[in-house]
């Protein structure tokens, strides 16, 4: 009895078109982190894709911000330990800096138009054969 039920379930699953099954599965956005270090951002270049988010974390002893150079998006002024999440959307200004802190020259880039320069997925693989 269970074998027949299992076969029917498998047959039903296999008869579902791919457009309904696998291809309609939601794409999961990634969250990228940028640490505000007082003297700069780490990393200062981020390579998300549209739909991802960037979590800015003030890891310094100073209040800092990340503001698009055209003022289209901002974390606001973050006190030490505070965080802000920015959504990556098509057409957003990519360059940013600490425009809310007087005299700050730190800068960063959100580059969602190109692939990262390194294959980060393979970062943990061994570099040499023994």
JSON list of C-alpha atoms in Angstrom, two decimals:
[
{"chain": "A", "resi": 1, "resn": "UNK", "atom": "CA", "xyz": [0.00, 0.00, 0.00]},
{"chain": "A", "resi": 2, "resn": "UNK", "atom": "CA", "xyz": [2.73, 2.47, 0.93]},
{"chain": "A", "resi": 3, "resn": "UNK", "atom": "CA", "xyz": [4.71, 1.59, -2.18]},
{"chain": "A", "resi": 4, "resn": "UNK", "atom": "CA", "xyz": [1.75, 2.42, -4.43]},
{"chain": "A", "resi": 5, "resn": "UNK", "atom": "CA", "xyz": [1.20, 5.72, -2.60]},
{"chain": "A", "resi": 6, "resn": "UNK", "atom": "CA", "xyz": [4.87, 6.58, -2.92]},
{"chain": "A", "resi": 7, "resn": "UNK", "atom": "CA", "xyz": [4.87, 5.80, -6.64]},
{"chain": "A", "resi": 8, "resn": "UNK", "atom": "CA", "xyz": [1.80, 7.96, -7.17]},
{"chain": "A", "resi": 9, "resn": "UNK", "atom": "CA", "xyz": [3.37, 10.87, -5.30]},
{"chain": "A", "resi": 10, "resn": "UNK", "atom": "CA", "xyz": [6.57, 10.51, -7.34]},
{"chain": "A", "resi": 11, "resn": "UNK", "atom": "CA", "xyz": [4.60, 10.33, -10.61]},
{"chain": "A", "resi": 12, "resn": "UNK", "atom": "CA", "xyz": [2.61, 13.41, -9.63]},
{"chain": "A", "resi": 13, "resn": "UNK", "atom": "CA", "xyz": [5.78, 15.29, -8.72]},
{"chain": "A", "resi": 14, "resn": "UNK", "atom": "CA", "xyz": [7.44, 14.37, -12.02]},
{"chain": "A", "resi": 15, "resn": "UNK", "atom": "CA", "xyz": [4.39, 15.46, -14.00]},
{"chain": "A", "resi": 16, "resn": "UNK", "atom": "CA", "xyz": [4.48, 19.03, -12.65]},
{"chain": "A", "resi": 17, "resn": "UNK", "atom": "CA", "xyz": [5.99, 21.36, -15.27]},
{"chain": "A", "resi": 18, "resn": "UNK", "atom": "CA", "xyz": [9.29, 23.00, -14.37]},
{"chain": "A", "resi": 19, "resn": "UNK", "atom": "CA", "xyz": [7.75, 26.44, -14.74]},
{"chain": "A", "resi": 20, "resn": "UNK", "atom": "CA", "xyz": [5.47, 25.64, -11.80]},
{"chain": "A", "resi": 21, "resn": "UNK", "atom": "CA", "xyz": [8.03, 23.78, -9.72]},
{"chain": "A", "resi": 22, "resn": "UNK", "atom": "CA", "xyz": [11.67, 24.79, -9.69]},
{"chain": "A", "resi": 23, "resn": "UNK", "atom": "CA", "xyz": [11.57, 27.90, -11.81]},
{"chain": "A", "resi": 24, "resn": "UNK", "atom": "CA", "xyz": [8.96, 29.66, -9.69]},
{"chain": "A", "resi": 25, "resn": "UNK", "atom": "CA", "xyz": [10.92, 29.22, -6.48]},
{"chain": "A", "resi": 26, "resn": "UNK", "atom": "CA", "xyz": [11.72, 32.59, -4.89]},
{"chain": "A", "resi": 27, "resn": "UNK", "atom": "CA", "xyz": [15.25, 33.90, -5.25]},
{"chain": "A", "resi": 28, "resn": "UNK", "atom": "CA", "xyz": [16.85, 34.57, -1.88]},
{"chain": "A", "resi": 29, "resn": "UNK", "atom": "CA", "xyz": [18.45, 37.94, -1.43]},
{"chain": "A", "resi": 30, "resn": "UNK", "atom": "CA", "xyz": [21.81, 38.14, 0.26]},
{"chain": "A", "resi": 31, "resn": "UNK", "atom": "CA", "xyz": [22.82, 40.52, 3.00]},
{"chain": "A", "resi": 32, "resn": "UNK", "atom": "CA", "xyz": [26.22, 42.18, 2.70]},
{"chain": "A", "resi": 33, "resn": "UNK", "atom": "CA", "xyz": [28.02, 43.85, 5.60]},
{"chain": "A", "resi": 34, "resn": "UNK", "atom": "CA", "xyz": [30.02, 47.07, 5.62]},
{"chain": "A", "resi": 35, "resn": "UNK", "atom": "CA", "xyz": [31.82, 47.99, 8.82]},
{"chain": "A", "resi": 36, "resn": "UNK", "atom": "CA", "xyz": [32.29, 51.67, 9.57]},
{"chain": "A", "resi": 37, "resn": "UNK", "atom": "CA", "xyz": [35.77, 51.85, 11.04]},
{"chain": "A", "resi": 38, "resn": "UNK", "atom": "CA", "xyz": [36.22, 55.59, 11.73]},
{"chain": "A", "resi": 39, "resn": "UNK", "atom": "CA", "xyz": [39.02, 55.94, 9.18]},
{"chain": "A", "resi": 40, "resn": "UNK", "atom": "CA", "xyz": [37.08, 54.18, 6.43]},
{"chain": "A", "resi": 41, "resn": "UNK", "atom": "CA", "xyz": [34.64, 51.46, 5.44]},
{"chain": "A", "resi": 42, "resn": "UNK", "atom": "CA", "xyz": [35.45, 47.77, 5.37]},
{"chain": "A", "resi": 43, "resn": "UNK", "atom": "CA", "xyz": [35.11, 46.68, 2.70]},
{"chain": "A", "resi": 44, "resn": "UNK", "atom": "CA", "xyz": [35.05, 49.92, 0.76]},
{"chain": "A", "resi": 45, "resn": "UNK", "atom": "CA", "xyz": [33.75, 48.14, -2.37]},
{"chain": "A", "resi": 46, "resn": "UNK", "atom": "CA", "xyz": [30.66, 45.90, -2.11]},
{"chain": "A", "resi": 47, "resn": "UNK", "atom": "CA", "xyz": [29.41, 43.71, -4.97]},
{"chain": "A", "resi": 48, "resn": "UNK", "atom": "CA", "xyz": [25.73, 42.95, -4.31]},
{"chain": "A", "resi": 49, "resn": "UNK", "atom": "CA", "xyz": [23.04, 42.25, -6.87]},
{"chain": "A", "resi": 50, "resn": "UNK", "atom": "CA", "xyz": [19.77, 44.14, -7.21]},
{"chain": "A", "resi": 51, "resn": "UNK", "atom": "CA", "xyz": [17.43, 42.87, -4.50]},
{"chain": "A", "resi": 52, "resn": "UNK", "atom": "CA", "xyz": [20.18, 42.30, -1.92]},
{"chain": "A", "resi": 53, "resn": "UNK", "atom": "CA", "xyz": [20.63, 44.40, 1.20]},
{"chain": "A", "resi": 54, "resn": "UNK", "atom": "CA", "xyz": [23.66, 46.05, 2.76]},
{"chain": "A", "resi": 55, "resn": "UNK", "atom": "CA", "xyz": [23.93, 46.23, 6.54]},
{"chain": "A", "resi": 56, "resn": "UNK", "atom": "CA", "xyz": [26.13, 49.14, 7.63]},
{"chain": "A", "resi": 57, "resn": "UNK", "atom": "CA", "xyz": [27.49, 48.62, 11.15]},
{"chain": "A", "resi": 58, "resn": "UNK", "atom": "CA", "xyz": [29.27, 51.41, 12.99]},
{"chain": "A", "resi": 59, "resn": "UNK", "atom": "CA", "xyz": [32.21, 49.55, 14.52]},
{"chain": "A", "resi": 60, "resn": "UNK", "atom": "CA", "xyz": [34.12, 52.70, 15.48]},
{"chain": "A", "resi": 61, "resn": "UNK", "atom": "CA", "xyz": [34.20, 54.98, 18.50]},
{"chain": "A", "resi": 62, "resn": "UNK", "atom": "CA", "xyz": [32.86, 57.87, 16.39]},
{"chain": "A", "resi": 63, "resn": "UNK", "atom": "CA", "xyz": [29.47, 58.70, 14.90]},
{"chain": "A", "resi": 64, "resn": "UNK", "atom": "CA", "xyz": [29.55, 57.91, 11.15]},
{"chain": "A", "resi": 65, "resn": "UNK", "atom": "CA", "xyz": [27.26, 57.78, 8.15]},
{"chain": "A", "resi": 66, "resn": "UNK", "atom": "CA", "xyz": [27.10, 56.37, 4.66]},
{"chain": "A", "resi": 67, "resn": "UNK", "atom": "CA", "xyz": [25.36, 58.76, 2.27]},
{"chain": "A", "resi": 68, "resn": "UNK", "atom": "CA", "xyz": [25.05, 58.48, -1.52]},
{"chain": "A", "resi": 69, "resn": "UNK", "atom": "CA", "xyz": [26.96, 61.28, -3.22]},
{"chain": "A", "resi": 70, "resn": "UNK", "atom": "CA", "xyz": [23.68, 62.44, -4.80]},
{"chain": "A", "resi": 71, "resn": "UNK", "atom": "CA", "xyz": [21.84, 62.19, -1.41]},
{"chain": "A", "resi": 72, "resn": "UNK", "atom": "CA", "xyz": [19.42, 59.58, -2.80]},
{"chain": "A", "resi": 73, "resn": "UNK", "atom": "CA", "xyz": [20.01, 57.15, 0.10]},
{"chain": "A", "resi": 74, "resn": "UNK", "atom": "CA", "xyz": [21.54, 57.37, 3.56]},
{"chain": "A", "resi": 75, "resn": "UNK", "atom": "CA", "xyz": [22.11, 55.39, 6.71]},
{"chain": "A", "resi": 76, "resn": "UNK", "atom": "CA", "xyz": [21.67, 58.54, 8.73]},
{"chain": "A", "resi": 77, "resn": "UNK", "atom": "CA", "xyz": [24.19, 59.38, 11.41]},
{"chain": "A", "resi": 78, "resn": "UNK", "atom": "CA", "xyz": [24.95, 56.14, 13.27]},
{"chain": "A", "resi": 79, "resn": "UNK", "atom": "CA", "xyz": [26.36, 56.21, 16.77]},
{"chain": "A", "resi": 80, "resn": "UNK", "atom": "CA", "xyz": [28.96, 53.57, 17.78]},
{"chain": "A", "resi": 81, "resn": "UNK", "atom": "CA", "xyz": [27.34, 50.13, 17.68]},
{"chain": "A", "resi": 82, "resn": "UNK", "atom": "CA", "xyz": [24.30, 51.23, 15.65]},
{"chain": "A", "resi": 83, "resn": "UNK", "atom": "CA", "xyz": [23.30, 49.65, 12.33]},
{"chain": "A", "resi": 84, "resn": "UNK", "atom": "CA", "xyz": [21.30, 50.54, 9.24]},
{"chain": "A", "resi": 85, "resn": "UNK", "atom": "CA", "xyz": [20.11, 48.39, 6.33]},
{"chain": "A", "resi": 86, "resn": "UNK", "atom": "CA", "xyz": [19.96, 49.73, 2.77]},
{"chain": "A", "resi": 87, "resn": "UNK", "atom": "CA", "xyz": [18.12, 47.94, -0.06]},
{"chain": "A", "resi": 88, "resn": "UNK", "atom": "CA", "xyz": [20.04, 47.57, -3.33]},
{"chain": "A", "resi": 89, "resn": "UNK", "atom": "CA", "xyz": [17.80, 48.79, -6.16]},
{"chain": "A", "resi": 90, "resn": "UNK", "atom": "CA", "xyz": [18.42, 49.27, -9.87]},
{"chain": "A", "resi": 91, "resn": "UNK", "atom": "CA", "xyz": [19.69, 52.74, -10.68]},
{"chain": "A", "resi": 92, "resn": "UNK", "atom": "CA", "xyz": [20.77, 53.62, -7.14]},
{"chain": "A", "resi": 93, "resn": "UNK", "atom": "CA", "xyz": [23.78, 55.87, -6.71]},
{"chain": "A", "resi": 94, "resn": "UNK", "atom": "CA", "xyz": [26.81, 53.64, -6.23]},
{"chain": "A", "resi": 95, "resn": "UNK", "atom": "CA", "xyz": [29.36, 55.96, -4.62]},
{"chain": "A", "resi": 96, "resn": "UNK", "atom": "CA", "xyz": [28.93, 57.07, -1.03]},
{"chain": "A", "resi": 97, "resn": "UNK", "atom": "CA", "xyz": [30.82, 58.70, 1.79]},
{"chain": "A", "resi": 98, "resn": "UNK", "atom": "CA", "xyz": [30.53, 59.95, 5.35]},
{"chain": "A", "resi": 99, "resn": "UNK", "atom": "CA", "xyz": [28.86, 63.18, 4.29]},
{"chain": "A", "resi": 100, "resn": "UNK", "atom": "CA", "xyz": [27.27, 63.86, 7.68]},
{"chain": "A", "resi": 101, "resn": "UNK", "atom": "CA", "xyz": [30.57, 64.07, 9.59]},
{"chain": "A", "resi": 102, "resn": "UNK", "atom": "CA", "xyz": [32.40, 67.35, 9.05]},
{"chain": "A", "resi": 103, "resn": "UNK", "atom": "CA", "xyz": [35.83, 66.95, 7.49]},
{"chain": "A", "resi": 104, "resn": "UNK", "atom": "CA", "xyz": [35.44, 63.21, 6.73]},
{"chain": "A", "resi": 105, "resn": "UNK", "atom": "CA", "xyz": [37.00, 61.97, 3.49]},
{"chain": "A", "resi": 106, "resn": "UNK", "atom": "CA", "xyz": [36.09, 58.28, 3.71]},
{"chain": "A", "resi": 107, "resn": "UNK", "atom": "CA", "xyz": [34.38, 56.82, 0.65]},
{"chain": "A", "resi": 108, "resn": "UNK", "atom": "CA", "xyz": [32.94, 53.58, -0.66]},
{"chain": "A", "resi": 109, "resn": "UNK", "atom": "CA", "xyz": [31.23, 52.03, -3.66]},
{"chain": "A", "resi": 110, "resn": "UNK", "atom": "CA", "xyz": [28.21, 49.73, -4.04]},
{"chain": "A", "resi": 111, "resn": "UNK", "atom": "CA", "xyz": [28.85, 48.10, -7.43]},
{"chain": "A", "resi": 112, "resn": "UNK", "atom": "CA", "xyz": [25.84, 46.02, -8.44]},
{"chain": "A", "resi": 113, "resn": "UNK", "atom": "CA", "xyz": [26.68, 46.13, -12.16]},
{"chain": "A", "resi": 114, "resn": "UNK", "atom": "CA", "xyz": [29.70, 43.79, -12.27]},
{"chain": "A", "resi": 115, "resn": "UNK", "atom": "CA", "xyz": [30.78, 40.49, -10.74]},
{"chain": "A", "resi": 116, "resn": "UNK", "atom": "CA", "xyz": [33.23, 40.56, -7.81]},
{"chain": "A", "resi": 117, "resn": "UNK", "atom": "CA", "xyz": [36.87, 40.45, -8.94]},
{"chain": "A", "resi": 118, "resn": "UNK", "atom": "CA", "xyz": [37.43, 37.19, -7.01]},
{"chain": "A", "resi": 119, "resn": "UNK", "atom": "CA", "xyz": [35.46, 33.97, -7.01]},
{"chain": "A", "resi": 120, "resn": "UNK", "atom": "CA", "xyz": [34.32, 34.28, -3.40]},
{"chain": "A", "resi": 121, "resn": "UNK", "atom": "CA", "xyz": [32.36, 31.02, -3.56]},
{"chain": "A", "resi": 122, "resn": "UNK", "atom": "CA", "xyz": [35.65, 29.11, -3.93]},
{"chain": "A", "resi": 123, "resn": "UNK", "atom": "CA", "xyz": [37.50, 31.07, -1.25]},
{"chain": "A", "resi": 124, "resn": "UNK", "atom": "CA", "xyz": [37.68, 28.14, 1.18]},
{"chain": "A", "resi": 125, "resn": "UNK", "atom": "CA", "xyz": [39.10, 25.64, -1.31]},
{"chain": "A", "resi": 126, "resn": "UNK", "atom": "CA", "xyz": [42.70, 24.54, -0.96]},
{"chain": "A", "resi": 127, "resn": "UNK", "atom": "CA", "xyz": [45.17, 26.42, -3.16]},
{"chain": "A", "resi": 128, "resn": "UNK", "atom": "CA", "xyz": [47.69, 23.61, -3.60]},
{"chain": "A", "resi": 129, "resn": "UNK", "atom": "CA", "xyz": [47.62, 19.87, -4.04]},
{"chain": "A", "resi": 130, "resn": "UNK", "atom": "CA", "xyz": [49.75, 17.85, -1.63]}
]
